[in-house]
Tab-separated table of C-alpha atoms in Angstrom:
chain	number	residue	atom	x	y	z
A	1	UNK	CA	206.793	100.133	184.035
A	2	UNK	CA	203.108	98.420	183.865
A	3	UNK	CA	205.152	94.741	183.881
A	4	UNK	CA	206.674	96.074	187.259
A	5	UNK	CA	204.115	97.159	189.562
A	6	UNK	CA	201.613	93.964	188.788
A	7	UNK	CA	199.436	93.335	190.222
A	8	UNK	CA	198.849	97.061	191.342
A	9	UNK	CA	197.304	96.242	194.957
A	10	UNK	CA	200.812	97.457	196.448
A	11	UNK	CA	200.621	94.104	198.607
A	12	UNK	CA	203.952	92.606	199.531
A	13	UNK	CA	203.285	89.153	201.096
A	14	UNK	CA	205.796	89.028	204.368
A	15	UNK	CA	206.223	86.186	207.109
A	16	UNK	CA	202.522	85.721	207.605
A	17	UNK	CA	201.325	88.664	206.799
A	18	UNK	CA	200.831	91.647	204.160
A	19	UNK	CA	202.799	94.533	204.101
A	20	UNK	CA	202.273	97.703	202.270
A	21	UNK	CA	204.884	98.472	199.115
A	22	UNK	CA	205.311	100.791	196.470
A	23	UNK	CA	204.524	98.835	193.209
A	24	UNK	CA	204.841	102.004	191.290
A	25	UNK	CA	208.048	102.200	189.812
A	26	UNK	CA	207.000	104.797	187.669
A	27	UNK	CA	206.240	107.615	189.565
A	28	UNK	CA	208.640	106.879	192.071
A	29	UNK	CA	211.112	108.083	189.516
A	30	UNK	CA	212.897	105.089	189.676
A	31	UNK	CA	214.829	104.338	186.302
A	32	UNK	CA	214.881	101.566	184.608
A	33	UNK	CA	212.593	99.376	186.488
A	34	UNK	CA	214.311	96.501	187.201
A	35	UNK	CA	213.561	93.920	189.510
A	36	UNK	CA	216.821	94.445	191.626
A	37	UNK	CA	215.162	97.884	192.773
A	38	UNK	CA	212.273	96.370	194.815
A	39	UNK	CA	213.075	97.272	198.431
A	40	UNK	CA	214.584	94.293	200.298
A	41	UNK	CA	212.199	91.932	201.965
A	42	UNK	CA	209.276	93.512	199.991
A	43	UNK	CA	209.620	92.015	196.775
A	44	UNK	CA	206.500	91.585	194.882
A	45	UNK	CA	207.627	89.941	191.290
A	46	UNK	CA	207.079	86.750	190.551
A	47	UNK	CA	210.312	85.129	188.965
A	48	UNK	CA	208.768	84.978	185.096
A	49	UNK	CA	207.499	88.888	185.781
A	50	UNK	CA	211.116	89.470	187.042
A	51	UNK	CA	212.754	88.031	184.020
A	52	UNK	CA	210.158	89.770	181.327
A	53	UNK	CA	210.668	93.298	183.527
A	54	UNK	CA	214.123	93.177	183.328
A	55	UNK	CA	213.976	92.467	179.104
A	56	UNK	CA	212.181	94.851	179.003
A	57	UNK	CA	213.917	97.650	181.433
A	58	UNK	CA	216.977	97.339	179.470
A	59	UNK	CA	215.268	96.787	176.251
A	60	UNK	CA	213.928	101.096	177.615
A	61	UNK	CA	217.549	101.796	178.476
A	62	UNK	CA	218.894	101.188	174.573
A	63	UNK	CA	215.871	102.898	172.923
A	64	UNK	CA	216.633	105.861	175.225
A	65	UNK	CA	220.036	105.977	174.963
A	66	UNK	CA	219.619	105.356	171.001
A	67	UNK	CA	217.258	108.442	170.761
A	68	UNK	CA	219.322	110.682	172.851
A	69	UNK	CA	222.485	109.442	170.608
A	70	UNK	CA	220.297	110.355	167.133
A	71	UNK	CA	219.142	113.319	168.848
A	72	UNK	CA	222.322	114.551	169.312
A	73	UNK	CA	223.609	113.430	166.241
A	74	UNK	CA	221.002	114.903	163.957
A	75	UNK	CA	220.792	118.262	165.736
A	76	UNK	CA	223.753	119.403	168.077
A	77	UNK	CA	226.252	118.124	165.351
A	78	UNK	CA	225.853	119.874	162.525
A	79	UNK	CA	226.220	122.852	164.908
A	80	UNK	CA	229.519	121.696	166.361
A	81	UNK	CA	230.798	120.549	162.641
A	82	UNK	CA	230.576	124.231	161.849
A	83	UNK	CA	232.519	125.086	164.786
A	84	UNK	CA	235.357	122.872	163.406
A	85	UNK	CA	234.956	122.430	159.981
A	86	UNK	CA	233.851	124.989	156.986
A	87	UNK	CA	230.358	123.867	155.628
A	88	UNK	CA	229.969	126.405	153.218
A	89	UNK	CA	229.055	125.368	149.539
A	90	UNK	CA	228.613	127.178	146.788
A	91	UNK	CA	225.274	127.849	145.230
A	92	UNK	CA	225.139	128.457	141.709
A	93	UNK	CA	227.781	127.839	138.503
A	94	UNK	CA	230.911	129.590	137.907
A	95	UNK	CA	229.784	131.965	134.632
A	96	UNK	CA	233.525	132.068	133.117
A	97	UNK	CA	233.583	135.732	133.050
A	98	UNK	CA	236.694	136.882	134.438
A	99	UNK	CA	236.723	139.517	136.954
A	100	UNK	CA	239.409	141.928	134.969
A	101	UNK	CA	236.771	141.886	132.065
A	102	UNK	CA	233.433	144.041	134.377
A	103	UNK	CA	235.966	145.821	136.938
A	104	UNK	CA	235.759	149.109	134.660
A	105	UNK	CA	231.503	148.899	134.852
A	106	UNK	CA	230.343	151.163	137.834
A	107	UNK	CA	228.376	148.573	139.811
A	108	UNK	CA	231.646	146.234	140.602
A	109	UNK	CA	233.433	147.891	143.659
A	110	UNK	CA	235.965	145.865	145.988
A	111	UNK	CA	235.165	146.838	149.923
A	112	UNK	CA	237.887	149.682	150.292
A	113	UNK	CA	237.762	151.303	154.052
A	114	UNK	CA	236.491	155.178	153.586
A	115	UNK	CA	235.436	157.612	156.536
A	116	UNK	CA	232.853	160.102	155.042
A	117	UNK	CA	233.031	163.434	156.977
A	118	UNK	CA	231.199	166.764	156.502
A	119	UNK	CA	233.656	169.029	154.491
A	120	UNK	CA	235.256	167.100	152.454
A	121	UNK	CA	234.440	166.511	149.017
A	122	UNK	CA	235.557	162.879	148.563
A	123	UNK	CA	235.250	159.937	151.256
A	124	UNK	CA	238.416	159.722	153.031
A	125	UNK	CA	240.733	156.069	152.234
A	126	UNK	CA	241.747	154.549	155.776
A	127	UNK	CA	244.032	151.548	153.921
A	128	UNK	CA	246.658	151.463	151.654
A	129	UNK	CA	245.719	151.706	148.011
A	130	UNK	CA	248.737	151.338	146.577
A	131	UNK	CA	248.210	148.065	145.124
A	132	UNK	CA	244.494	148.346	144.678
A	133	UNK	CA	242.791	149.307	141.103
A	134	UNK	CA	241.643	152.463	140.648
A	135	UNK	CA	238.607	151.224	139.091
A	136	UNK	CA	237.129	149.135	141.938
A	137	UNK	CA	237.586	151.747	144.323
A	138	UNK	CA	233.700	153.035	143.655
A	139	UNK	CA	234.866	157.033	143.128
A	140	UNK	CA	236.432	159.388	140.874
A	141	UNK	CA	238.356	162.742	141.715
A	142	UNK	CA	238.948	163.758	138.364
A	143	UNK	CA	240.960	167.204	139.667
A	144	UNK	CA	243.211	164.871	142.251
A	145	UNK	CA	243.079	161.631	141.747
A	146	UNK	CA	243.510	158.997	144.959
A	147	UNK	CA	246.941	159.491	147.456
A	148	UNK	CA	245.133	163.399	148.072
A	149	UNK	CA	242.371	161.101	149.788
A	150	UNK	CA	244.735	158.501	151.569
A	151	UNK	CA	244.941	159.012	155.508
A	152	UNK	CA	247.746	155.867	154.554
A	153	UNK	CA	249.655	157.751	152.303
A	154	UNK	CA	249.684	161.361	154.156
A	155	UNK	CA	250.527	158.968	157.645
A	156	UNK	CA	253.477	158.007	155.641
A	157	UNK	CA	254.153	161.510	154.789
A	158	UNK	CA	253.911	162.491	158.219
A	159	UNK	CA	256.154	159.967	159.790
A	160	UNK	CA	258.681	160.516	157.238
A	161	UNK	CA	258.534	156.718	155.682
Protein backbone atom coordinates (compact mmCIF):
# COMPACT_ATOMS: atom_id res chain seq x y z
CA UNK A 1 0.00 0.00 0.00
CA UNK A 2 2.82 2.41 0.80
CA UNK A 3 4.41 2.05 -2.64
CA UNK A 4 1.08 2.72 -4.35
CA UNK A 5 0.55 6.05 -2.57
CA UNK A 6 3.92 7.63 -3.28
CA UNK A 7 4.51 10.66 -3.38
CA UNK A 8 1.72 10.99 -0.74
CA UNK A 9 0.71 14.51 -1.78
CA UNK A 10 -2.67 13.60 -3.38
CA UNK A 11 -1.77 15.68 -6.45
CA UNK A 12 -2.11 14.40 -9.98
CA UNK A 13 -0.71 16.27 -12.93
CA UNK A 14 -3.31 17.10 -15.55
CA UNK A 15 -3.10 19.27 -18.67
CA UNK A 16 -1.24 22.34 -17.39
CA UNK A 17 -2.86 21.87 -13.92
CA UNK A 18 -2.60 19.87 -10.77
CA UNK A 19 -5.73 18.09 -9.53
CA UNK A 20 -6.65 16.39 -6.28
CA UNK A 21 -6.51 12.58 -6.50
CA UNK A 22 -6.88 10.14 -3.66
CA UNK A 23 -3.62 8.22 -3.56
CA UNK A 24 -4.59 6.28 -0.43
CA UNK A 25 -5.64 2.83 -1.62
CA UNK A 26 -5.54 1.52 1.95
CA UNK A 27 -8.24 3.79 3.39
CA UNK A 28 -10.22 3.58 0.14
CA UNK A 29 -10.64 -0.18 0.71
CA UNK A 30 -9.04 -1.10 -2.60
CA UNK A 31 -7.46 -4.56 -2.65
CA UNK A 32 -5.13 -5.41 -4.22
CA UNK A 33 -3.53 -1.96 -4.73
CA UNK A 34 -2.65 -2.54 -8.38
CA UNK A 35 -1.93 0.39 -10.73
CA UNK A 36 -5.01 -0.30 -12.88
CA UNK A 37 -7.20 0.88 -9.97
CA UNK A 38 -5.93 4.45 -10.36
CA UNK A 39 -8.71 6.79 -11.51
CA UNK A 40 -8.63 7.28 -15.26
CA UNK A 41 -6.94 10.52 -16.21
CA UNK A 42 -5.60 10.97 -12.66
CA UNK A 43 -2.74 8.45 -12.72
CA UNK A 44 0.12 9.40 -10.44
CA UNK A 45 2.39 6.36 -10.52
CA UNK A 46 5.56 6.35 -12.56
CA UNK A 47 6.24 3.33 -14.78
CA UNK A 48 8.72 1.80 -12.35
CA UNK A 49 6.39 2.53 -9.39
CA UNK A 50 3.51 0.83 -11.23
CA UNK A 51 5.70 -2.23 -11.91
CA UNK A 52 6.89 -2.67 -8.32
CA UNK A 53 3.42 -1.89 -6.90
CA UNK A 54 1.89 -4.53 -9.19
CA UNK A 55 4.46 -7.12 -8.05
CA UNK A 56 3.88 -6.30 -4.39
CA UNK A 57 0.09 -6.30 -4.81
CA UNK A 58 -0.06 -9.70 -6.51
CA UNK A 59 2.40 -11.10 -3.97
CA UNK A 60 0.05 -9.87 -1.25
CA UNK A 61 -2.89 -11.59 -2.98
CA UNK A 62 -0.96 -14.88 -3.09
CA UNK A 63 0.08 -14.52 0.56
CA UNK A 64 -3.44 -13.69 1.76
CA UNK A 65 -4.80 -16.61 -0.26
CA UNK A 66 -2.17 -18.96 1.17
CA UNK A 67 -2.91 -17.70 4.68
CA UNK A 68 -6.62 -18.33 4.25
CA UNK A 69 -5.95 -21.75 2.72
CA UNK A 70 -3.68 -22.85 5.58
CA UNK A 71 -5.98 -21.39 8.24
CA UNK A 72 -8.92 -23.35 6.82
CA UNK A 73 -6.79 -26.46 6.33
CA UNK A 74 -5.42 -26.44 9.87
CA UNK A 75 -8.51 -25.24 11.75
CA UNK A 76 -11.63 -26.19 9.80
CA UNK A 77 -10.64 -29.42 8.05
CA UNK A 78 -10.20 -31.46 11.25
CA UNK A 79 -13.77 -30.57 12.28
CA UNK A 80 -15.18 -31.38 8.86
CA UNK A 81 -13.14 -34.57 8.69
CA UNK A 82 -14.64 -35.66 12.01
CA UNK A 83 -18.12 -35.33 10.49
CA UNK A 84 -17.40 -37.54 7.48
CA UNK A 85 -14.73 -39.93 8.75
CA UNK A 86 -13.98 -41.56 12.06
CA UNK A 87 -11.22 -39.81 13.96
CA UNK A 88 -11.20 -42.13 16.99
CA UNK A 89 -7.82 -43.34 18.08
CA UNK A 90 -7.67 -45.87 20.92
CA UNK A 91 -5.82 -44.81 24.03
CA UNK A 92 -3.91 -47.50 25.88
CA UNK A 93 -3.12 -51.09 25.06
CA UNK A 94 -5.09 -54.31 25.01
CA UNK A 95 -4.74 -55.90 28.44
CA UNK A 96 -5.28 -59.41 27.04
CA UNK A 97 -8.05 -60.11 29.56
CA UNK A 98 -11.11 -61.71 27.93
CA UNK A 99 -14.46 -60.23 28.95
CA UNK A 100 -15.81 -63.68 29.75
CA UNK A 101 -13.25 -64.01 32.57
CA UNK A 102 -14.39 -60.79 34.36
CA UNK A 103 -18.12 -60.58 33.60
CA UNK A 104 -19.03 -62.32 36.86
CA UNK A 105 -17.44 -59.51 38.93
CA UNK A 106 -19.87 -57.11 40.58
CA UNK A 107 -18.31 -54.00 39.07
CA UNK A 108 -18.63 -55.29 35.48
CA UNK A 109 -22.05 -54.45 34.07
CA UNK A 110 -23.52 -53.98 30.61
CA UNK A 111 -25.94 -51.23 29.69
CA UNK A 112 -29.38 -52.77 30.01
CA UNK A 113 -32.29 -50.30 29.71
CA UNK A 114 -34.15 -50.25 33.02
CA UNK A 115 -37.02 -48.32 34.51
CA UNK A 116 -37.00 -47.64 38.23
CA UNK A 117 -40.46 -47.07 39.67
CA UNK A 118 -41.61 -46.66 43.27
CA UNK A 119 -43.31 -49.73 44.62
CA UNK A 120 -41.13 -52.21 42.76
CA UNK A 121 -38.31 -53.96 44.57
CA UNK A 122 -36.19 -54.18 41.41
CA UNK A 123 -35.98 -52.10 38.23
CA UNK A 124 -38.18 -53.08 35.28
CA UNK A 125 -36.17 -54.26 32.28
CA UNK A 126 -37.37 -52.58 29.11
CA UNK A 127 -35.63 -54.77 26.52
CA UNK A 128 -35.41 -58.38 25.39
CA UNK A 129 -33.06 -60.05 27.85
CA UNK A 130 -33.25 -63.54 26.35
CA UNK A 131 -29.74 -63.21 24.85
CA UNK A 132 -28.17 -61.14 27.63
CA UNK A 133 -25.90 -62.89 30.11
CA UNK A 134 -27.50 -62.52 33.57
CA UNK A 135 -24.07 -61.77 35.10
CA UNK A 136 -23.90 -58.36 33.40
CA UNK A 137 -27.36 -57.00 34.28
CA UNK A 138 -26.07 -55.54 37.55
CA UNK A 139 -28.53 -56.94 40.08
CA UNK A 140 -30.22 -60.25 40.92
CA UNK A 141 -33.63 -61.29 42.14
CA UNK A 142 -32.91 -64.61 43.85
CA UNK A 143 -36.61 -65.37 44.32
CA UNK A 144 -38.18 -64.64 40.90
CA UNK A 145 -35.40 -64.24 38.30
CA UNK A 146 -35.22 -61.63 35.56
CA UNK A 147 -38.23 -62.62 33.43
CA UNK A 148 -40.61 -61.40 36.14
CA UNK A 149 -39.10 -57.91 35.76
CA UNK A 150 -39.01 -57.85 31.93
CA UNK A 151 -41.60 -55.59 30.31
CA UNK A 152 -40.66 -57.09 26.94
CA UNK A 153 -41.49 -60.62 28.19
CA UNK A 154 -44.72 -59.35 29.73
CA UNK A 155 -45.76 -57.57 26.52
CA UNK A 156 -45.16 -60.79 24.57
CA UNK A 157 -47.41 -62.69 27.00
CA UNK A 158 -50.17 -60.07 26.67
CA UNK A 159 -49.97 -59.98 22.87
CA UNK A 160 -49.69 -63.74 22.66
CA UNK A 161 -46.46 -63.81 20.69
